[in-house]
Coordinates of C-alpha atoms and ligand atoms in Angstrom, one line a residue:
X1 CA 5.8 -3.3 -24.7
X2 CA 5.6 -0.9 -27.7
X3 CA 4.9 2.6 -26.9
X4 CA 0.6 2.6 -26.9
X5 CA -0.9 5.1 -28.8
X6 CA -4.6 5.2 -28.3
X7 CA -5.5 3.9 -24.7
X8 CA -9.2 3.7 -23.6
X9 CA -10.3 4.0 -19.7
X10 CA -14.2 2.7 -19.3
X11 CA -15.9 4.4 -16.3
X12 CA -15.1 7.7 -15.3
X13 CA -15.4 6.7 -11.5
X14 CA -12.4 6.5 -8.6
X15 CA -10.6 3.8 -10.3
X16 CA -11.0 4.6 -13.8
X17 CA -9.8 8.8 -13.2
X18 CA -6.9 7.3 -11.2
X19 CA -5.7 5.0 -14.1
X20 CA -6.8 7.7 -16.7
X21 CA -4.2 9.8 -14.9
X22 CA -1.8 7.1 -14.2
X23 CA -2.0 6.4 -18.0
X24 CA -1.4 9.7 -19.3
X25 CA 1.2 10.7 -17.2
X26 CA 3.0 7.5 -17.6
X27 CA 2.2 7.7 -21.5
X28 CA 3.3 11.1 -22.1
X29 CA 2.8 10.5 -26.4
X30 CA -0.2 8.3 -25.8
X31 CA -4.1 9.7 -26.1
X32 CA -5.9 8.5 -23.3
X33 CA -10.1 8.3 -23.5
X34 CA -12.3 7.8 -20.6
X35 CA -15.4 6.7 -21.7
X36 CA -18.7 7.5 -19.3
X37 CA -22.1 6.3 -19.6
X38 CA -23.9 8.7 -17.5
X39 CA -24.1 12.2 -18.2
X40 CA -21.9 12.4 -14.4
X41 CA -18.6 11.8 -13.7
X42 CA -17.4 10.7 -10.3
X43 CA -21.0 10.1 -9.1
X44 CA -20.1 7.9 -5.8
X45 CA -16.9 10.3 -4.9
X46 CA -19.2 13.0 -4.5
X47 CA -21.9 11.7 -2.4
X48 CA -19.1 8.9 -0.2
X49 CA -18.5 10.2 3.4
X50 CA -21.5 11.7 3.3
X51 CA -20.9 14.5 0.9
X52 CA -17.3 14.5 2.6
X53 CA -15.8 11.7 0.8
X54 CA -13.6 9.2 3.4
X55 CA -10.8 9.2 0.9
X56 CA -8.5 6.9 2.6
X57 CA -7.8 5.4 6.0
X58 CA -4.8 6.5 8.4
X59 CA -3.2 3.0 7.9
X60 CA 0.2 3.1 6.4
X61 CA 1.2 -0.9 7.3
X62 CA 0.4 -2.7 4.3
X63 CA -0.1 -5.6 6.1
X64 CA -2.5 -4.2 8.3
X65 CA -4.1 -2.6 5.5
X66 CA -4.4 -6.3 3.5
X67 CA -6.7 -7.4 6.1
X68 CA -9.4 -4.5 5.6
X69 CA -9.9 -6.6 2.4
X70 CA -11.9 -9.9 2.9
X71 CA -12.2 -10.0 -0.6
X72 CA -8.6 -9.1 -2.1
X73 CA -6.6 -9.7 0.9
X74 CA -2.9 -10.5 0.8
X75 CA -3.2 -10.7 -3.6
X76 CA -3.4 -6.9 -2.9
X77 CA 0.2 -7.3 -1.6
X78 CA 1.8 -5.9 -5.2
X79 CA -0.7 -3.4 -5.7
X80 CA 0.1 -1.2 -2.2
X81 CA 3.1 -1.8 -2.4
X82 CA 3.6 0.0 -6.1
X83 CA 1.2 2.2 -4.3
X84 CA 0.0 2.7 -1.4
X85 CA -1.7 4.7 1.6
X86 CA 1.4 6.4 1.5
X87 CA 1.5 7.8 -2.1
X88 CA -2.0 8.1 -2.0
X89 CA -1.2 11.0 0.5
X90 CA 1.4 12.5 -1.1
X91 CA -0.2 12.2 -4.3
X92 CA -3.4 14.7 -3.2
X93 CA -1.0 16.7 -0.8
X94 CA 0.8 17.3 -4.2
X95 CA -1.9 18.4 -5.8
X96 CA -3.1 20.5 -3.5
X97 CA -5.6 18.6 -1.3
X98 CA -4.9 18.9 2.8
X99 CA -6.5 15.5 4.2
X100 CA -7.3 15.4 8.0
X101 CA -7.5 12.1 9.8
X102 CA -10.3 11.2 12.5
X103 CA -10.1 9.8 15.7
X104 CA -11.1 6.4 14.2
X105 CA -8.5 6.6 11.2
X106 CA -11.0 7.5 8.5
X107 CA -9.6 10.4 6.2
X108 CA -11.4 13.2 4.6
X109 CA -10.7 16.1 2.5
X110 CA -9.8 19.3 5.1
X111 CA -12.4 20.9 3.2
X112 CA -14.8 18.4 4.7
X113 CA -16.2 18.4 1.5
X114 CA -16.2 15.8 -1.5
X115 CA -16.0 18.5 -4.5
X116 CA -12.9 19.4 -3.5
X117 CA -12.2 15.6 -4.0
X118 CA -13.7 15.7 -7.7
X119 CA -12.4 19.2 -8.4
X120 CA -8.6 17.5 -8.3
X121 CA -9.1 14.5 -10.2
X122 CA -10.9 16.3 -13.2
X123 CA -8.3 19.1 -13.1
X124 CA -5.2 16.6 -12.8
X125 CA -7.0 14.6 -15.5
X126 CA -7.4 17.3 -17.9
X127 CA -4.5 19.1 -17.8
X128 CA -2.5 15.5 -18.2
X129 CA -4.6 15.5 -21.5
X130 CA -7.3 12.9 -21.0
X131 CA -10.2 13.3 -23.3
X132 CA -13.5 13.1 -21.4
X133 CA -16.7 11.1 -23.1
X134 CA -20.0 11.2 -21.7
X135 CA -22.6 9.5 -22.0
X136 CA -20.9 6.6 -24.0
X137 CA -21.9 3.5 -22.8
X138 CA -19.7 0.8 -23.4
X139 CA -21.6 -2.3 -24.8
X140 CA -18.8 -4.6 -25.8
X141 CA -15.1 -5.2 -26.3
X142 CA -13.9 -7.3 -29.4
X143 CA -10.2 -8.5 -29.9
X144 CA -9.2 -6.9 -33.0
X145 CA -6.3 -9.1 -34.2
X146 CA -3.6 -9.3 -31.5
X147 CA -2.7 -6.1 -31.2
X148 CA -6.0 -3.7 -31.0
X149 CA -9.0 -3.7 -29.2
X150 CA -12.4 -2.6 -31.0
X151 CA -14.6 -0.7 -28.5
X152 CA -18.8 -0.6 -28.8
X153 CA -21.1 1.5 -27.5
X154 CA -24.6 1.1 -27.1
X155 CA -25.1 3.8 -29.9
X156 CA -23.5 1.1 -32.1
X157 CA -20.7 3.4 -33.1
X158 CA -17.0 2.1 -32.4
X159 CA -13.4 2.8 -31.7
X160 CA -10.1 0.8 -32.4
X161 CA -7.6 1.4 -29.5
X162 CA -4.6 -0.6 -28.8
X163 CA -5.0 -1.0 -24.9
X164 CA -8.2 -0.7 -22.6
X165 CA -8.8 -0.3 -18.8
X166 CA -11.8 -1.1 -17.6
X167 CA -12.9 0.3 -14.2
X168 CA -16.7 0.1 -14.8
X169 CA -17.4 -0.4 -10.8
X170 CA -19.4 -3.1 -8.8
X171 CA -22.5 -4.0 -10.4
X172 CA -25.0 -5.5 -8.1
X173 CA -26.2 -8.4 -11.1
X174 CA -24.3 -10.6 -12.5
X175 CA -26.0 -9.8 -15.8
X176 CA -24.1 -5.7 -15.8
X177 CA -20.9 -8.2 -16.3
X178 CA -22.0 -10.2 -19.0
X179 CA -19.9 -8.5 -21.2
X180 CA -16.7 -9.3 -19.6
X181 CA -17.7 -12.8 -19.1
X182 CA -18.1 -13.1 -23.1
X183 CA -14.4 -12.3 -22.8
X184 CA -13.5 -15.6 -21.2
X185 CA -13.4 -13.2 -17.8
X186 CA -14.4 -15.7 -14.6
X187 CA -17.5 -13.8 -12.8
X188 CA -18.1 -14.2 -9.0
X189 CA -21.3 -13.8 -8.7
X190 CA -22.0 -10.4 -7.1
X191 CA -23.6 -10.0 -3.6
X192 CA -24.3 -6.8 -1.6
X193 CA -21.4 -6.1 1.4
X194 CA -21.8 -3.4 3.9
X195 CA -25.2 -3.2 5.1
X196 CA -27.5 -3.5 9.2
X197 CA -29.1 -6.2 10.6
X198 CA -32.8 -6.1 10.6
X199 CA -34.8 -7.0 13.8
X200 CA -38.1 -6.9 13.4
X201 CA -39.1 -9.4 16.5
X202 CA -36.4 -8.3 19.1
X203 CA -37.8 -5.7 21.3
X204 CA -34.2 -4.6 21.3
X205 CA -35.0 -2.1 18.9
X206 CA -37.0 0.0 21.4
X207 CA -33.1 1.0 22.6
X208 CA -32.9 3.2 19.4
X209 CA -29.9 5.7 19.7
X210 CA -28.1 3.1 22.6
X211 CA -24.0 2.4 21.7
X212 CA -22.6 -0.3 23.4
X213 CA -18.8 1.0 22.3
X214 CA -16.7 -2.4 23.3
X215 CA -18.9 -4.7 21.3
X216 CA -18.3 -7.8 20.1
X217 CA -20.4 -9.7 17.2
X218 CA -20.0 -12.9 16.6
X219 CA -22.3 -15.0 13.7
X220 CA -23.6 -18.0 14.9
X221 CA -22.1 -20.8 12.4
X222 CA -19.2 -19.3 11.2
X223 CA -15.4 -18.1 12.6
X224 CA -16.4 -14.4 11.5
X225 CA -16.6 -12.1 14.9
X226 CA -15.6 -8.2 14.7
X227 CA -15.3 -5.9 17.7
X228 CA -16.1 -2.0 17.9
X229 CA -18.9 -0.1 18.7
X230 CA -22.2 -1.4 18.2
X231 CA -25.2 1.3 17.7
X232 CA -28.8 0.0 18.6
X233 CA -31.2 1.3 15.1
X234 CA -35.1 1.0 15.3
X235 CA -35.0 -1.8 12.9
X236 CA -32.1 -3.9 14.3
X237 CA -28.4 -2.8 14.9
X238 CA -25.8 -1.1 12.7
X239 CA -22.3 0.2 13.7
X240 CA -19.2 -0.4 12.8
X241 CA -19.1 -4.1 14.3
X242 CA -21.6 -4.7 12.8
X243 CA -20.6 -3.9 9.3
X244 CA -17.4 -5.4 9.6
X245 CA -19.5 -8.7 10.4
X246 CA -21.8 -7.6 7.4
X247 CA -18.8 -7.2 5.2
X248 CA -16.7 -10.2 6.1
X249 CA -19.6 -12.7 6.1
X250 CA -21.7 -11.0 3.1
X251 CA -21.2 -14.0 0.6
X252 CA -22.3 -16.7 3.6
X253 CA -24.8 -13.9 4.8
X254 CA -26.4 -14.4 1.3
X255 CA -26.7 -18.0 1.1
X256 CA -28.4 -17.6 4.4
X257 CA -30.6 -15.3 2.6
X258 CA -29.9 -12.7 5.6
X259 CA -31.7 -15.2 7.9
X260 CA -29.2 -15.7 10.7
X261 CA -28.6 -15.5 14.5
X262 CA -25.8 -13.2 15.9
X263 CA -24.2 -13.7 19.7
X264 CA -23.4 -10.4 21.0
X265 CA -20.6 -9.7 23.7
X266 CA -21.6 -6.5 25.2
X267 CA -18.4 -5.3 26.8
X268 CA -15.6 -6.9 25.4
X269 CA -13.4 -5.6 27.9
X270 CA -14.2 -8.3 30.3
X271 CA -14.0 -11.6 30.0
X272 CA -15.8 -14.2 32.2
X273 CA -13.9 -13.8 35.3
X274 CA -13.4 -10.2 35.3
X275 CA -17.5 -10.3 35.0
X276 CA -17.3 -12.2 38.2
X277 CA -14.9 -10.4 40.1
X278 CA -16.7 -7.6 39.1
X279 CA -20.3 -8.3 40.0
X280 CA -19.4 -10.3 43.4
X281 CA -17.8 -7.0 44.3
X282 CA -20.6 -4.6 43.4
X283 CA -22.8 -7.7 45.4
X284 CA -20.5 -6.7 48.5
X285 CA -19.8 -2.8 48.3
X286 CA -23.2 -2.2 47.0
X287 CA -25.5 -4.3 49.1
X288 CA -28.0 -2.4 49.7
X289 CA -28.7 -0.8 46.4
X290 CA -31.1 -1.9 43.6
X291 CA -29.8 -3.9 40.6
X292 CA -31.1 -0.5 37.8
X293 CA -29.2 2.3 40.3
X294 CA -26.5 0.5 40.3
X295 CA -24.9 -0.4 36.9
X296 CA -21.1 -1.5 37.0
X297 CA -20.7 -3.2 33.4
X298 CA -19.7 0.5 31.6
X299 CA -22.8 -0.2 29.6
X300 CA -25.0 2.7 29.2
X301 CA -28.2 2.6 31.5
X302 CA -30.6 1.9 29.3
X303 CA -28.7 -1.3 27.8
X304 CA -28.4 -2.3 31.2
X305 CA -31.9 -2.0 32.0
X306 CA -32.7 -3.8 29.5
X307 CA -30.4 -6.7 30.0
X308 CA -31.7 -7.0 33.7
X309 CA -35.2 -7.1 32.3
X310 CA -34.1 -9.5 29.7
X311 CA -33.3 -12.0 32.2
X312 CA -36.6 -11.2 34.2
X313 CA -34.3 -9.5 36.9
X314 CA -36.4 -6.9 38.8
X315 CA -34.1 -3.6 38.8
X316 CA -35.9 -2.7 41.9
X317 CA -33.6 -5.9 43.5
X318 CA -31.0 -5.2 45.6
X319 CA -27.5 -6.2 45.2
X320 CA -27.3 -8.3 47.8
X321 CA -30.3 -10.5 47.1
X322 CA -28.4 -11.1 43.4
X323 CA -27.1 -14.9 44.3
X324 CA -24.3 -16.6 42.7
X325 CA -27.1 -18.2 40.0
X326 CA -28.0 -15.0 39.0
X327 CA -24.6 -13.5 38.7
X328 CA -23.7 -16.1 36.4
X329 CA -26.9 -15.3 34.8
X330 CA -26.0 -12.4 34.1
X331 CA -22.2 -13.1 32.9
X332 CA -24.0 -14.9 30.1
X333 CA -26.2 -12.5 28.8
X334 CA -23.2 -9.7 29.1
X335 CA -21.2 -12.4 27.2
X336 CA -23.3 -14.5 25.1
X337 CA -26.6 -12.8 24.3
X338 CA -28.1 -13.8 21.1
X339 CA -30.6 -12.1 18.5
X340 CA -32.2 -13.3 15.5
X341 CA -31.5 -11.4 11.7
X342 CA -34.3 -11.5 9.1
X343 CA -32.8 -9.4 6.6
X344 CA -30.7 -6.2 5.9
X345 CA -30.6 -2.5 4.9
X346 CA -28.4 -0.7 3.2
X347 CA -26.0 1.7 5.5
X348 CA -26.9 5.8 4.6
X349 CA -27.2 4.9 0.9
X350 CA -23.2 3.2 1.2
X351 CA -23.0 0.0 -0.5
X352 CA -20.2 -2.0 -2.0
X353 CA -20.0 -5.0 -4.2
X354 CA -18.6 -8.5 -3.0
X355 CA -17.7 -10.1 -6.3
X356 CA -17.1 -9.7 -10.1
X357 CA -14.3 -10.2 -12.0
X358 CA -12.1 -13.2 -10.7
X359 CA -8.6 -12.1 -8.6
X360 CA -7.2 -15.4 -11.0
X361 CA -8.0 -13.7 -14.4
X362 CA -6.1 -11.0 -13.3
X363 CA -2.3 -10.7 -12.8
X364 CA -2.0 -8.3 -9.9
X365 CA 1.7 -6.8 -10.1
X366 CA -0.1 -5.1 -13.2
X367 CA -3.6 -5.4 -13.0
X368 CA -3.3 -7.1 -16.7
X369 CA -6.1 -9.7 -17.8
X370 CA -4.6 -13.3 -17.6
X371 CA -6.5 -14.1 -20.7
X372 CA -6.1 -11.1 -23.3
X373 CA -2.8 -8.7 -23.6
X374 CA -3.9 -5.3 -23.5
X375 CA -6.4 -5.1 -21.3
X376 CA -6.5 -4.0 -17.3
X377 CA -8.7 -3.6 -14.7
X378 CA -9.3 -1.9 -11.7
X379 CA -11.6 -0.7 -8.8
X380 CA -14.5 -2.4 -8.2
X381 CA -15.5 -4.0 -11.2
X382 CA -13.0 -6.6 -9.3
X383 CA -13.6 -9.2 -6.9
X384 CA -12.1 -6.8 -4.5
X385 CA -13.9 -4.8 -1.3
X386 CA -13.4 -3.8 1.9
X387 CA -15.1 -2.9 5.1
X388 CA -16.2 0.5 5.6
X389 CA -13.5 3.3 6.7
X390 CA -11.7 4.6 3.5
X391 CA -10.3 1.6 2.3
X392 CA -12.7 1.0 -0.7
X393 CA -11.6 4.1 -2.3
X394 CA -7.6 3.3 -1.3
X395 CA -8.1 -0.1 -3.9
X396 CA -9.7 1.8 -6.8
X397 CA -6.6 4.9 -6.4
X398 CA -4.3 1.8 -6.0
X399 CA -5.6 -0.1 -8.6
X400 CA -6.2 2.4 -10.9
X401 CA -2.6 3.8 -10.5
X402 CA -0.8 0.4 -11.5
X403 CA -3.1 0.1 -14.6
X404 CA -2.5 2.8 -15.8
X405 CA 1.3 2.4 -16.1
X406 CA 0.4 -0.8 -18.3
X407 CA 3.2 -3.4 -17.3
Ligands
FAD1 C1 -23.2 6.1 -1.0 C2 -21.8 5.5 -1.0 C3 -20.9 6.1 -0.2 C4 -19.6 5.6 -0.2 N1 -18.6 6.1 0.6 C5 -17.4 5.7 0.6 C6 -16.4 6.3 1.4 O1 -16.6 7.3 2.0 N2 -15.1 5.8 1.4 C7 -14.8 4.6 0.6 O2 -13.7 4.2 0.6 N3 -15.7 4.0 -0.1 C8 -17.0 4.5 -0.2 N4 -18.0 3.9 -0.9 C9 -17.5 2.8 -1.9 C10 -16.8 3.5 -3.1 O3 -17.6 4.6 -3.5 C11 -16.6 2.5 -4.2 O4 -15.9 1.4 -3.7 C12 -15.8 3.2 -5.3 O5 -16.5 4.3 -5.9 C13 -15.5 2.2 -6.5 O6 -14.8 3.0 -7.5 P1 -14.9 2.5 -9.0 O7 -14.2 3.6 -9.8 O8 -14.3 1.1 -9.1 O9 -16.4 2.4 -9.4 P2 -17.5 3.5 -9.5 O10 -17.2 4.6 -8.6 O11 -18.8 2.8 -9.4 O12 -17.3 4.1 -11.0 C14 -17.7 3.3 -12.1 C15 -18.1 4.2 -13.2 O13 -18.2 3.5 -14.4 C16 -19.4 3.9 -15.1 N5 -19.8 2.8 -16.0 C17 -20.3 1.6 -15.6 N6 -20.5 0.8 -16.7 C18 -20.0 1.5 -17.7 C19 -20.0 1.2 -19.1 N7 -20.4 0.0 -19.6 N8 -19.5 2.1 -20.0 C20 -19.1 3.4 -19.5 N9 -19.2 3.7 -18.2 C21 -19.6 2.7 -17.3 C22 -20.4 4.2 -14.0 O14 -21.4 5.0 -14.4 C23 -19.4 4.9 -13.0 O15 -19.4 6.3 -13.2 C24 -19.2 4.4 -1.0 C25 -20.2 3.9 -1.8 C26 -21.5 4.4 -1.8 C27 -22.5 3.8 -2.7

């Protein structure tokens, strides 16, 4: 490759400040533009995590990490291994940035606080030398002969560079990728990931507030079923089972148009006999109390309530007048219980795109377009996304990283 001289980043986001960085750094002699079309840089780092930013997860196995990734996966194989969670740490440890890791993996800035998060990119960024554009809105990308790429911008003005990243981020139409797709890119056609289950005619709802923490979620039709902690919403149910189900299913989920049915085990640590051993026991020790004041399933009390009032069980029964029928009754809706989905909402404001530029277009040692030398991708824009926890924002660094080294 001969030494690049003008190298242009579109989309001043995760991705495209990772692989403006990358770029200059690897590119000491090079001058590196990143092109924005809002008047804001970084807009989703500062207000992910809740204004704390989940930067990455604690997961340092790549091949744990692939399977985060319905979309991506094991292609991602190259990518975190050039790298990874690893460097990812070191590289914000190096730069100053402490990260703390919760009990459930997800990391955050010690700060607690995204700014701190946007504070080191733009620093790193500027001091490497990147030139910063706002509000340049990148229209279109022509092949100027083999060797340079001529850049538009909606203001009709243009640039001649000799190698572009693009890292423009999801877009939820396939129209926002029309201009890649003129470039002979493949498009899958984007669909929302990441999102609840709406409710509206399951009186489950009046549990608002309930977490069933040992859940499992399984959708009706498919293989796709996720365990964690389910969390009851007034519209439906949310949690992280259920948008790991949301996320792996989202392009099925679609074609559905979010009109499903979901089979819910409610304590996954028992299976059928362990029910049965457990409830023939509580039937013996605990005779002579009612069904509702007695509540062996680790469920809390108000699920179980319910449940017993689900299967017209009177809580005011007592244990002994359960019955075999009605134990087994009851295994089944602990294990098999099943609700109907009519539709979705977005989770706090967090959404991520399932689709976009095709994984085959893209050769992903180096994040190089198949189709044209000289141009990358990374982040989003991709047909790459994760369930929720940190690991959206590990592809974009990753990504971003490896593009900008230009290989
Ligand atoms: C509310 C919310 C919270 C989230 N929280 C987390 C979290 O805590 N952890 C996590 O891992 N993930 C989180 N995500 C997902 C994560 O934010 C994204 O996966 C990530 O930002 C993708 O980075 P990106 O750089 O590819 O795209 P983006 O961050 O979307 O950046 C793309 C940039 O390109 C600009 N742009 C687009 N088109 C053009 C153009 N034609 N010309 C010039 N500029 C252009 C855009 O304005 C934008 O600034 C969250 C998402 C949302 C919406």
């Amino acid at each position: 490759m001969e030494n690049p001289k003008k190298i242009a980043v579109i989309g001043a986001g995760a991705a495209g400040y990772f692989a403006a960085i990358s770029a200059a750094q690897h590119h000491p002699n090079a001058q590196v533009e990143l092109f924005e079309k809002t008047d804001k840089v970084l807009g989703k780092v500062k207000i992910s995590g809740g204004g704390r930013c989940n930067v990455m997860h604690h997961c340092f196995d790549i091949d744990a990490l692939l399977t985060a990734y319905p979309r991506g996966g094991k292609k991602l194989k190259g990518i975190f291994y050039q790298f990874g969670p690893q460097q990812t740490h070191d590289w914000f440890e190096q730069n100053g940035v402490a990260l703390k890791t919760e009990k459930d993996g997800r990391m955050f800035p010690s700060t607690n606080s995204s700014q701190t998060i946007v504070d080191v990119l733009m620093n790193t960024a500027q001091n490497a030398g990147v030139v910063l554009h706002k509000q340049s809105h990148v229209t279109q990308l022509l092949p100027n002969g083999d060797h340079a790429w001529q850049i538009r911008f909606a203001t009709q003005a243009t640039m001649t560079v000799d190698y572009v990243i693009v890292t423009t981020g999801g877009s939820p139409k396939k129209k926002g990728l029309d201009w890649l797709a003129q470039l002979d890119h493949k498009i899958v056609p984007p669909v929302p990931s990441l999102f609840t289950f709406n409710m509206p005619n399951e009186k489950i709802t009046a549990l608002k507030g309930v977490v069933a923490s040992h859940a499992q979620v399984q959708i009706v039709g498919t293989k796709i079923a996720t365990r964690g902690p389910l969390l009851v919403t007034h519209w439906g149910m949310s949690g992280p089972a259920i948008l790991k189900a949301s996320s792996l299913g989202a392009r099925w989920l679609a074609e559905q148009d979010y009109t499903f049915t979901i089979r819910v085990r409610w304590n996954d640590r028992y299976n059928h006999n362990a029910w049965l051993n457990l409830l023939q026991e509580s039937a013996k020790k605990h005779a002579q109390k009612q069904l509702g004041n007695h509540n062996p399933s680790e469920l809390p009390q108000r699920l179980w309530i319910y449940l017993l009032e689900r299967m017209g069980l009177s809580t005011h029964r007592r244990w002994s007048e359960l019955g075999q029928k009605n134990i087994h009754r009851l295994i089944d809706v602990l294990t098999n219980d099943t609700y109907a989905v009519l539709g979705k909402t977005t989770f706090k404001d967090e959404f991520v795109t399932c689709g976009g530029v095709a994984l085959n277009n893209i050769d992903l040692q180096s994040m190089r377009s198949k189709i044209h030398p000289r141009l990358y991708f990374a982040g989003e824009v991709l047909d790459i996304d994760a369930i929720t926890g940190g690991y959206n924002f590990q592809a974009a660094w990753s990504s971003g990283f490896v593009a900008g080294k230009l290989q």
